[in-house]
């Protein structure tokens, strides 16, 4: 029997035994002492770590496979990688809508995990298909169309599965914490930090293991290991079924005419446009029921439920922040493409017989995240909390803007290092030698990777918490999907920019910014361009953050 305490001022009731708004796997009310919290999120974090080992086991070295095994140019390979990464990060918007409207998060995770594993198995098979001939000098013509077709089918099947898994697993993990309970509410903020910490551990492990296996042993084995890791991820997730809380907030409210959130939100905007000439619309909602922002949507209350109007307002208020962060998505796309190609031209030798795979350098991103998250959560947050008296120390928008500022510094350093690399190549007469190793240590790239990682701690975790917390509870899969779509759209924009710049700068007798011979290319120009765009994004976000009104947990 639950113990309840009524708050006379607000009229709300807190249940200390039963968690309101959630049920267990049998459909019975969730009990606080036996479900949810860290006991449940531990299984979810384990599943997330194994999944990220699988995903980055493919993604981190994909540009090398495109150029070395499929014979594509640097620009084409970068564009293809960005398109795939963008699709994987954009699909959560669709899966989030499906989960919130029909399947629910748990079923969506199970279904998309199956697609994910199937895609990884097919990718492993594609790597075993031999080339049409053995002449490595004409590799492009030697790659069979069958191999390419199977490879791309597998790749986008992985994106389809990963998109749904990623959209729902993090929201499902956050659902294990009750926002109405002060202790669990604080724990939820830490959950996002430690989830990202654990994810970074999985990413670091795969960059050390999978990348080495792929470049030195076998691509088939290098893709097979991530496939096994994804199977382990599904096993971890199912292992915690008995302890999970299943949120009823994702269920359709009684009286709603539309289940799909996109349909409901679109209906509000259409109704507001139709009723734009109504002069008494502001009296349709009581003051305590209507937020003061975007009052023009109140006109929709003539034909829409007031909750649907508020739902549309909450989503609309996120759009300016979402748009400001798109440039960070473009910057985010560079570590797995041009950063890797940069490192491939430099001195990576540790001994006379061993060289570090270029993609493994991305491990410094993971290391910096693993080091900085405990510092942030255990040192910086308590200090900030004592000053601001906010549970999280600083607001989520302050956290995001800090991360974007650090991403600007990362791009500036990347541009300066690339300028030095090009000068070194000129000084040693290597401008016309694309396959020669530039006598400059790859360690010069470490600062840009480290800053990139610290920027991730601020921006990515901040975006997760912001989009999860500032959207109605029944739309939280969609909310986290909006955060993921920042990376998805960013990768699409990066692919578009690379294609346009490649065509614009490719002139007869003149190397483009992304020439296959990086000693003649100008990646430094591209990095400076991204630094300028990020600066504009930073200023815009600071402007919008000043007027943003945070929604209280409901």
Coordinates of C-alpha atoms in Angstrom, one line a residue:
X1 CA 0.0 0.0 0.0
X2 CA 1.4 3.4 -1.0
X3 CA 2.0 6.3 1.4
X4 CA 0.7 9.6 0.0
X5 CA 1.2 13.2 0.9
X6 CA -1.1 15.9 -0.4
X7 CA 0.3 19.3 -1.0
X8 CA -2.4 21.8 0.0
X9 CA -1.1 24.6 -2.2
X10 CA -0.8 22.8 -5.4
X11 CA -3.4 20.1 -4.9
X12 CA -1.0 17.5 -6.2
X13 CA -0.3 14.1 -4.7
X14 CA 3.0 12.3 -4.3
X15 CA 3.0 8.6 -4.0
X16 CA 6.1 7.2 -2.2
X17 CA 5.3 3.5 -2.8
X18 CA 3.8 3.6 -6.3
X19 CA 5.4 5.6 -9.1
X20 CA 2.7 7.6 -10.8
X21 CA 2.5 7.4 -14.6
X22 CA 4.3 4.1 -15.0
X23 CA 3.7 0.3 -14.8
X24 CA 5.9 -2.7 -14.6
X25 CA 6.4 -5.4 -17.3
X26 CA 3.2 -7.1 -16.1
X27 CA 1.2 -4.0 -16.5
X28 CA 0.8 -3.4 -12.8
X29 CA 1.7 -0.1 -11.1
X30 CA 5.5 0.3 -10.6
X31 CA 6.8 0.2 -7.1
X32 CA 9.6 2.6 -6.3
X33 CA 11.7 0.2 -4.2
X34 CA 11.6 -2.6 -6.7
X35 CA 11.8 -0.9 -10.1
X36 CA 13.4 1.9 -12.0
X37 CA 16.3 4.1 -10.8
X38 CA 19.9 3.0 -11.2
X39 CA 19.0 -0.7 -10.9
X40 CA 17.2 -0.5 -14.3
X41 CA 19.3 2.0 -16.0
X42 CA 22.4 -0.2 -15.4
X43 CA 21.0 -2.7 -17.9
X44 CA 20.2 0.1 -20.3
X45 CA 23.7 1.6 -20.0
X46 CA 25.2 -1.8 -20.7
X47 CA 23.1 -2.2 -23.8
X48 CA 24.1 1.3 -24.9
X49 CA 27.8 0.5 -24.5
X50 CA 27.6 -2.6 -26.6
X51 CA 25.6 -0.9 -29.2
X52 CA 28.0 2.0 -29.5
X53 CA 30.9 -0.6 -29.8
X54 CA 29.0 -2.0 -32.8
X55 CA 28.1 1.3 -34.4
X56 CA 31.4 3.0 -34.2
X57 CA 33.1 -0.2 -35.1
X58 CA 31.6 0.5 -38.5
X59 CA 31.4 4.3 -38.6
X60 CA 34.8 5.4 -37.3
X61 CA 36.8 3.7 -40.1
X62 CA 34.2 3.8 -42.9
X63 CA 36.0 6.4 -44.9
X64 CA 39.0 4.1 -45.2
X65 CA 36.8 1.3 -46.5
X66 CA 35.3 3.6 -49.1
X67 CA 38.7 4.8 -50.4
X68 CA 40.8 1.6 -50.0
X69 CA 38.3 -1.2 -50.7
X70 CA 35.7 0.5 -52.9
X71 CA 38.2 2.9 -54.6
X72 CA 36.3 6.1 -54.1
X73 CA 37.9 9.6 -54.1
X74 CA 38.4 11.4 -50.8
X75 CA 35.5 13.9 -51.5
X76 CA 33.1 11.2 -52.6
X77 CA 34.0 9.0 -49.7
X78 CA 33.5 11.8 -47.2
X79 CA 30.2 12.7 -48.8
X80 CA 29.0 9.1 -48.6
X81 CA 30.0 8.7 -45.0
X82 CA 28.2 12.0 -44.1
X83 CA 25.1 10.9 -45.9
X84 CA 25.0 7.6 -44.0
X85 CA 25.8 9.1 -40.7
X86 CA 23.1 11.8 -41.4
X87 CA 20.5 9.1 -42.2
X88 CA 21.3 7.2 -39.1
X89 CA 20.9 10.3 -37.0
X90 CA 17.8 11.6 -38.9
X91 CA 15.8 8.4 -38.8
X92 CA 15.2 8.7 -35.0
X93 CA 12.7 11.5 -35.8
X94 CA 10.6 8.9 -37.7
X95 CA 11.1 6.1 -35.2
X96 CA 10.4 8.5 -32.3
X97 CA 7.1 9.3 -33.8
X98 CA 6.3 5.6 -34.3
X99 CA 7.3 4.7 -30.8
X100 CA 5.3 7.6 -29.2
X101 CA 2.2 6.9 -31.3
X102 CA 2.0 3.1 -31.9
X103 CA 4.6 0.7 -30.8
X104 CA 5.9 2.1 -27.6
X105 CA 9.6 2.4 -26.8
X106 CA 10.2 -1.2 -25.6
X107 CA 8.8 -2.8 -28.7
X108 CA 10.5 -0.4 -31.0
X109 CA 13.8 -1.2 -29.4
X110 CA 13.3 -4.9 -29.9
X111 CA 12.2 -4.6 -33.5
X112 CA 15.0 -2.2 -34.6
X113 CA 17.6 -4.3 -32.8
X114 CA 16.7 -7.2 -35.0
X115 CA 17.1 -5.0 -38.1
X116 CA 20.4 -3.7 -36.7
X117 CA 21.8 -7.2 -36.2
X118 CA 20.6 -8.3 -39.7
X119 CA 22.3 -5.3 -41.3
X120 CA 25.6 -6.0 -39.5
X121 CA 25.5 -9.7 -40.5
X122 CA 24.9 -8.6 -44.2
X123 CA 27.8 -6.1 -43.9
X124 CA 30.1 -8.8 -42.7
X125 CA 29.0 -11.0 -45.6
X126 CA 29.7 -8.2 -48.1
X127 CA 33.3 -7.9 -46.9
X128 CA 33.9 -11.5 -47.8
X129 CA 32.9 -11.0 -51.5
X130 CA 36.1 -10.9 -53.6
X131 CA 36.9 -8.3 -56.2
X132 CA 36.2 -9.1 -59.8
X133 CA 40.0 -9.0 -60.5
X134 CA 43.3 -8.9 -58.7
X135 CA 44.7 -5.8 -60.5
X136 CA 45.0 -3.3 -57.6
X137 CA 46.0 -0.6 -60.0
X138 CA 42.5 -0.5 -61.4
X139 CA 40.6 -1.1 -58.2
X140 CA 37.6 0.9 -59.2
X141 CA 36.8 -1.3 -62.1
X142 CA 37.6 -4.4 -60.0
X143 CA 34.9 -3.8 -57.4
X144 CA 31.9 -5.9 -58.4
X145 CA 28.6 -4.3 -58.5
X146 CA 27.1 -7.1 -56.4
X147 CA 29.6 -6.4 -53.6
X148 CA 28.7 -2.6 -53.7
X149 CA 25.0 -3.3 -53.8
X150 CA 25.1 -5.7 -50.8
X151 CA 27.4 -3.3 -48.9
X152 CA 25.1 -0.3 -49.3
X153 CA 22.0 -2.3 -48.5
X154 CA 23.6 -3.6 -45.3
X155 CA 24.9 -0.1 -44.4
X156 CA 21.4 1.5 -44.7
X157 CA 19.7 -1.4 -42.9
X158 CA 22.1 -0.7 -40.0
X159 CA 21.1 3.0 -40.2
X160 CA 17.4 2.0 -40.1
X161 CA 18.0 -0.2 -37.0
X162 CA 20.3 2.1 -35.2
X163 CA 18.0 5.1 -35.7
X164 CA 15.1 3.4 -33.8
X165 CA 17.4 1.9 -31.2
X166 CA 19.0 5.2 -30.4
X167 CA 15.8 7.2 -30.4
X168 CA 14.1 5.0 -27.8
X169 CA 16.8 3.5 -25.6
X170 CA 17.9 6.8 -24.1
X171 CA 14.4 8.0 -23.5
X172 CA 13.5 4.6 -22.0
X173 CA 16.5 4.9 -19.7
X174 CA 15.5 8.4 -18.6
X175 CA 11.9 7.0 -18.0
X176 CA 13.4 4.9 -15.1
X177 CA 13.7 8.1 -13.0
X178 CA 10.7 9.8 -11.5
X179 CA 10.9 13.6 -12.0
X180 CA 8.5 14.2 -9.2
X181 CA 10.8 12.6 -6.7
X182 CA 13.7 15.1 -5.7
X183 CA 16.3 12.3 -5.3
X184 CA 15.4 10.6 -8.6
X185 CA 15.2 13.9 -10.4
X186 CA 18.7 14.8 -9.5
X187 CA 19.8 11.2 -10.4
X188 CA 18.3 11.6 -13.8
X189 CA 20.6 14.6 -14.5
X190 CA 23.6 12.4 -13.5
X191 CA 22.2 9.6 -15.6
X192 CA 22.8 11.6 -18.9
X193 CA 26.3 12.3 -17.8
X194 CA 27.2 8.7 -16.8
X195 CA 25.4 7.3 -19.9
X196 CA 27.7 9.4 -22.1
X197 CA 30.7 8.4 -20.0
X198 CA 29.8 4.7 -20.5
X199 CA 29.1 5.3 -24.2
X200 CA 32.6 6.9 -24.6
X201 CA 34.1 3.8 -23.0
X202 CA 32.5 1.6 -25.6
X203 CA 33.5 3.9 -28.4
X204 CA 37.1 4.0 -27.2
X205 CA 37.2 0.2 -27.0
X206 CA 36.0 -0.3 -30.5
X207 CA 38.4 2.3 -31.9
X208 CA 41.3 0.4 -30.3
X209 CA 40.1 -3.1 -31.3
X210 CA 37.9 -2.9 -34.5
X211 CA 40.0 -0.3 -36.4
X212 CA 43.2 -2.4 -35.8
X213 CA 41.5 -5.6 -36.9
X214 CA 40.0 -4.0 -40.0
X215 CA 43.3 -2.5 -41.3
X216 CA 45.7 -5.2 -40.2
X217 CA 43.8 -8.5 -40.2
X218 CA 40.5 -8.6 -42.0
X219 CA 37.6 -6.3 -42.9
X220 CA 35.1 -9.3 -42.5
X221 CA 36.4 -9.9 -39.0
X222 CA 36.4 -6.2 -38.3
X223 CA 32.7 -6.0 -39.2
X224 CA 31.8 -9.4 -37.6
X225 CA 33.0 -8.3 -34.1
X226 CA 30.5 -5.3 -34.1
X227 CA 27.7 -7.8 -35.1
X228 CA 28.4 -10.0 -32.1
X229 CA 28.6 -6.8 -29.9
X230 CA 25.1 -5.8 -31.0
X231 CA 23.7 -9.3 -30.1
X232 CA 25.2 -8.8 -26.6
X233 CA 23.5 -5.4 -26.5
X234 CA 20.1 -6.9 -27.1
X235 CA 20.9 -9.6 -24.4
X236 CA 21.7 -6.9 -21.9
X237 CA 18.5 -5.0 -22.6
X238 CA 16.3 -8.0 -22.2
X239 CA 18.1 -9.0 -19.0
X240 CA 16.6 -6.1 -17.2
X241 CA 13.0 -6.5 -18.3
X242 CA 11.7 -7.4 -14.9
X243 CA 13.0 -4.2 -13.3
X244 CA 11.9 -1.7 -15.9
X245 CA 9.3 1.0 -15.5
X246 CA 7.1 1.5 -18.6
X247 CA 5.9 5.0 -18.8
X248 CA 2.1 5.5 -19.4
X249 CA 2.9 9.1 -20.5
X250 CA 3.5 7.7 -23.9
X251 CA -0.1 6.5 -24.1
X252 CA -2.6 8.5 -26.0
X253 CA -4.6 10.8 -23.8
X254 CA -8.3 10.2 -23.6
X255 CA -10.3 12.3 -26.0
X256 CA -7.4 13.0 -28.4
X257 CA -8.5 12.8 -32.0
X258 CA -5.0 12.0 -33.4
X259 CA -2.4 9.6 -32.0
X260 CA 0.5 10.7 -34.2
X261 CA 2.4 13.7 -32.6
X262 CA 3.2 15.1 -36.1
X263 CA -0.5 15.0 -37.0
X264 CA -1.5 16.6 -33.7
X265 CA 1.1 19.4 -33.9
X266 CA 0.4 20.0 -37.6
X267 CA -3.4 20.2 -36.9
X268 CA -2.8 23.0 -34.3
X269 CA -0.8 25.1 -36.8
X270 CA -3.5 24.6 -39.5
X271 CA -6.2 25.5 -37.1
X272 CA -4.4 28.6 -35.9
X273 CA -4.0 29.7 -39.5
X274 CA -7.6 29.1 -40.3
X275 CA -8.7 31.1 -37.2
X276 CA -6.2 33.9 -37.6
X277 CA -9.0 36.5 -37.9
X278 CA -10.6 35.6 -34.6
X279 CA -10.4 38.5 -32.2
X280 CA -11.5 36.7 -29.0
X281 CA -9.3 33.7 -29.3
X282 CA -7.1 34.7 -26.3
X283 CA -10.0 34.2 -24.0
X284 CA -10.4 30.6 -25.1
X285 CA -7.7 29.4 -22.8
X286 CA -7.6 30.3 -19.1
X287 CA -4.5 32.2 -18.2
X288 CA -3.2 29.4 -15.9
X289 CA -3.6 26.9 -18.8
X290 CA -1.9 28.9 -21.5
X291 CA 1.8 29.7 -21.8
X292 CA 2.6 33.3 -22.8
X293 CA 4.8 32.3 -25.7
X294 CA 3.5 32.0 -29.2
X295 CA 0.1 33.3 -28.3
X296 CA -0.9 33.2 -32.0
X297 CA -1.4 29.4 -31.6
X298 CA -4.1 30.0 -29.0
X299 CA -6.4 30.6 -31.9
X300 CA -6.3 26.9 -32.6
X301 CA -8.2 26.3 -29.3
X302 CA -11.5 26.8 -31.2
X303 CA -11.1 23.4 -32.8
X304 CA -8.2 21.8 -30.8
X305 CA -7.7 20.5 -27.3
X306 CA -5.9 23.0 -25.1
X307 CA -3.3 20.3 -24.3
X308 CA -2.6 19.9 -28.0
X309 CA -2.0 23.7 -28.3
X310 CA 0.5 23.7 -25.4
X311 CA 2.1 20.6 -27.0
X312 CA 2.6 22.5 -30.2
X313 CA 4.0 25.5 -28.3
X314 CA 6.5 23.5 -26.5
X315 CA 7.8 21.9 -29.7
X316 CA 7.9 25.3 -31.5
X317 CA 10.0 26.8 -28.7
X318 CA 12.7 24.2 -29.3
X319 CA 13.1 25.1 -33.0
X320 CA 15.4 28.2 -32.6
X321 CA 17.7 26.2 -30.4
X322 CA 17.7 23.3 -32.8
X323 CA 18.5 25.5 -35.8
X324 CA 21.4 27.2 -33.9
X325 CA 23.0 23.8 -33.1
X326 CA 23.0 22.6 -36.7
X327 CA 26.5 24.0 -37.3
X328 CA 27.7 21.9 -34.4
X329 CA 26.3 18.9 -36.3
X330 CA 28.5 19.9 -39.3
X331 CA 31.6 20.1 -37.0
X332 CA 30.7 16.8 -35.4
X333 CA 30.9 15.1 -38.8
X334 CA 34.6 15.9 -39.4
X335 CA 36.2 13.6 -36.8
X336 CA 35.3 10.5 -38.8
X337 CA 36.1 11.9 -42.2
X338 CA 38.7 14.7 -42.7
X339 CA 40.4 14.4 -39.3
X340 CA 41.1 10.7 -40.2
X341 CA 42.4 11.5 -43.7
X342 CA 44.6 14.2 -42.1
X343 CA 46.2 11.7 -39.8
X344 CA 46.6 9.1 -42.5
X345 CA 49.2 11.4 -44.2
X346 CA 51.3 12.0 -41.1
X347 CA 53.9 10.0 -39.2
X348 CA 52.0 7.5 -37.2
X349 CA 54.8 5.1 -36.3
X350 CA 55.3 4.0 -32.8
X351 CA 58.1 1.6 -33.6
X352 CA 59.9 0.4 -36.7
X353 CA 57.2 -2.3 -37.2
X354 CA 54.0 -0.7 -35.9
X355 CA 52.0 2.3 -37.0
X356 CA 48.8 3.5 -35.4
X357 CA 45.7 3.3 -37.6
X358 CA 44.5 6.8 -38.5
X359 CA 41.0 6.1 -37.3
X360 CA 42.3 5.0 -33.9
X361 CA 43.2 8.7 -33.2
X362 CA 39.5 9.2 -32.6
X363 CA 40.1 7.4 -29.4
X364 CA 41.5 10.7 -27.9
X365 CA 37.9 12.0 -28.2
X366 CA 36.7 9.1 -26.0
X367 CA 39.6 9.5 -23.6
X368 CA 38.9 13.2 -23.1
X369 CA 35.2 12.4 -22.5
X370 CA 36.0 9.7 -20.0
X371 CA 38.4 12.0 -18.1
X372 CA 36.2 15.1 -18.2
X373 CA 32.8 13.7 -17.3
X374 CA 33.7 12.7 -13.7
X375 CA 35.4 16.1 -13.3
X376 CA 32.3 17.9 -14.6
X377 CA 29.8 15.8 -12.6
X378 CA 31.7 15.6 -9.3
X379 CA 33.7 18.9 -9.3
X380 CA 32.3 21.5 -11.6
X381 CA 28.6 20.8 -11.0
X382 CA 28.8 21.0 -7.2
X383 CA 30.8 24.2 -7.4
X384 CA 28.3 25.8 -9.9
X385 CA 25.4 24.4 -7.8
X386 CA 26.7 26.3 -4.7
X387 CA 26.8 29.5 -6.7
X388 CA 23.6 29.3 -8.8
X389 CA 21.5 27.0 -6.5
X390 CA 20.4 25.1 -9.5
X391 CA 20.2 21.3 -9.3
X392 CA 22.3 20.8 -12.4
X393 CA 24.7 23.7 -11.6
X394 CA 24.1 25.6 -14.8
X395 CA 21.2 25.6 -17.2
X396 CA 21.2 23.2 -20.2
X397 CA 21.4 26.1 -22.6
X398 CA 24.5 27.5 -20.8
X399 CA 26.0 24.0 -21.1
X400 CA 25.3 23.8 -24.8
X401 CA 26.7 27.3 -25.6
X402 CA 29.9 26.4 -23.7
X403 CA 30.3 23.3 -25.8
X404 CA 29.8 25.2 -29.1
X405 CA 32.4 27.7 -28.0
X406 CA 34.9 24.9 -27.4
X407 CA 34.0 23.5 -30.9
X408 CA 35.1 26.8 -32.4
X409 CA 38.5 26.4 -30.7
X410 CA 38.7 22.9 -32.0
X411 CA 38.2 24.0 -35.6
X412 CA 40.7 26.9 -35.2
X413 CA 43.4 24.5 -33.9
X414 CA 42.6 22.0 -36.7
X415 CA 43.1 24.8 -39.3
X416 CA 46.4 25.9 -37.7
X417 CA 47.7 22.3 -37.6
X418 CA 46.7 21.7 -41.2
X419 CA 48.5 24.8 -42.3
X420 CA 51.6 23.5 -40.5
X421 CA 51.2 20.1 -42.2
X422 CA 51.0 21.7 -45.6
X423 CA 54.0 23.8 -45.0
X424 CA 56.0 20.7 -43.8
X425 CA 55.0 18.9 -47.0
X426 CA 56.1 21.9 -49.1
X427 CA 59.4 22.2 -47.2
X428 CA 60.2 18.5 -47.9
X429 CA 59.2 18.5 -51.5
X430 CA 56.2 16.2 -51.0
X431 CA 53.5 18.3 -52.6
X432 CA 53.4 16.0 -55.6
X433 CA 53.7 12.8 -53.6
X434 CA 50.2 11.9 -52.2
X435 CA 51.3 8.6 -50.8
X436 CA 54.4 9.9 -49.0
X437 CA 54.4 10.3 -45.2
X438 CA 54.7 13.9 -44.2
X439 CA 57.5 14.0 -41.6
X440 CA 55.3 15.5 -38.9
X441 CA 54.1 13.6 -35.9
X442 CA 50.4 12.7 -35.8
X443 CA 50.5 13.8 -32.1
X444 CA 49.9 17.4 -33.5
X445 CA 46.3 16.3 -34.0
X446 CA 45.7 15.4 -30.4
X447 CA 44.7 18.9 -29.1
X448 CA 41.9 19.2 -31.7
X449 CA 40.6 15.7 -30.8
X450 CA 40.7 16.5 -27.0
X451 CA 38.9 19.8 -27.4
X452 CA 36.4 18.1 -29.6
X453 CA 35.8 15.5 -26.9
X454 CA 35.4 18.1 -24.1
X455 CA 33.0 20.0 -26.4
X456 CA 31.0 16.8 -26.7
X457 CA 30.6 16.6 -22.9
X458 CA 29.0 20.0 -22.8
X459 CA 27.0 20.1 -26.1
X460 CA 25.9 16.5 -26.7
X461 CA 24.9 15.7 -23.1
X462 CA 23.3 19.2 -22.8
X463 CA 21.2 18.6 -25.9
X464 CA 20.0 15.2 -24.6
X465 CA 18.9 16.7 -21.3
X466 CA 17.4 19.8 -23.0
X467 CA 15.3 18.1 -25.6
X468 CA 14.2 15.3 -23.2
X469 CA 13.1 17.7 -20.4
X470 CA 11.6 20.5 -22.5
X471 CA 8.9 18.5 -24.3
X472 CA 5.7 16.9 -23.1
X473 CA 6.2 13.5 -21.4
X474 CA 4.3 11.6 -24.1
X475 CA 6.6 13.0 -26.8
X476 CA 10.0 12.3 -25.2
X477 CA 11.1 9.8 -27.8
X478 CA 10.4 12.6 -30.3
X479 CA 12.3 15.1 -28.1
X480 CA 15.4 13.0 -28.1
X481 CA 15.0 12.4 -31.8
X482 CA 15.2 16.1 -32.3
X483 CA 18.5 16.2 -30.5
X484 CA 19.8 13.3 -32.7
X485 CA 18.5 15.0 -35.8
X486 CA 20.9 17.9 -35.1
X487 CA 23.7 15.4 -35.9
X488 CA 21.8 13.9 -38.8
X489 CA 21.0 17.2 -40.5
X490 CA 24.6 18.4 -39.7
X491 CA 26.0 15.4 -41.6
X492 CA 23.7 16.1 -44.5
X493 CA 24.8 19.7 -44.6
X494 CA 28.4 18.6 -44.3
X495 CA 27.9 16.3 -47.3
X496 CA 26.2 19.1 -49.3
X497 CA 29.0 21.6 -48.4
X498 CA 31.7 19.1 -49.4
X499 CA 30.0 18.5 -52.8
X500 CA 29.5 22.1 -53.5
X501 CA 33.0 23.2 -52.5
X502 CA 34.5 20.3 -54.4
X503 CA 32.7 21.4 -57.6
X504 CA 33.4 25.1 -57.0
X505 CA 37.1 24.8 -56.3
X506 CA 37.9 22.1 -58.9
X507 CA 39.4 24.2 -61.7
X508 CA 41.6 23.0 -64.5
X509 CA 45.2 23.0 -63.3
X510 CA 44.2 23.8 -59.7
X511 CA 43.6 21.4 -56.8
X512 CA 40.3 21.6 -55.0
X513 CA 40.0 22.0 -51.2
X514 CA 39.4 18.2 -50.9
X515 CA 41.8 16.9 -53.6
X516 CA 42.8 13.3 -53.3
X517 CA 46.3 14.5 -52.8
X518 CA 45.9 16.2 -49.5
X519 CA 49.3 17.9 -49.8
X520 CA 47.8 20.0 -52.6
X521 CA 44.3 20.3 -51.0
X522 CA 43.2 23.0 -48.5
X523 CA 41.4 21.4 -45.6
X524 CA 42.6 24.4 -43.6
X525 CA 40.2 26.7 -45.6
X526 CA 37.3 24.3 -44.8
X527 CA 38.2 24.4 -41.1
X528 CA 38.3 28.2 -41.0
X529 CA 34.9 28.3 -42.7
X530 CA 33.5 26.0 -40.1
X531 CA 35.0 28.1 -37.3
X532 CA 33.3 31.2 -38.7
X533 CA 29.9 29.4 -39.1
X534 CA 30.3 28.1 -35.5
X535 CA 30.9 31.6 -34.2
X536 CA 27.7 32.8 -35.8
X537 CA 25.9 29.8 -34.3
X538 CA 27.3 30.6 -30.9
X539 CA 26.2 34.3 -30.9
X540 CA 22.7 33.3 -32.1
X541 CA 22.3 30.7 -29.4
X542 CA 23.3 33.1 -26.7
X543 CA 20.7 35.5 -28.0
X544 CA 17.9 33.0 -28.0
X545 CA 19.0 31.5 -24.6
X546 CA 18.5 34.9 -22.9
X547 CA 14.7 34.9 -23.7
X548 CA 14.1 31.1 -23.4
X549 CA 11.5 30.2 -20.7
X550 CA 12.1 26.7 -19.3
X551 CA 9.2 24.3 -18.8
X552 CA 8.8 22.8 -15.4
X553 CA 8.5 19.0 -15.1
X554 CA 4.9 17.8 -15.2

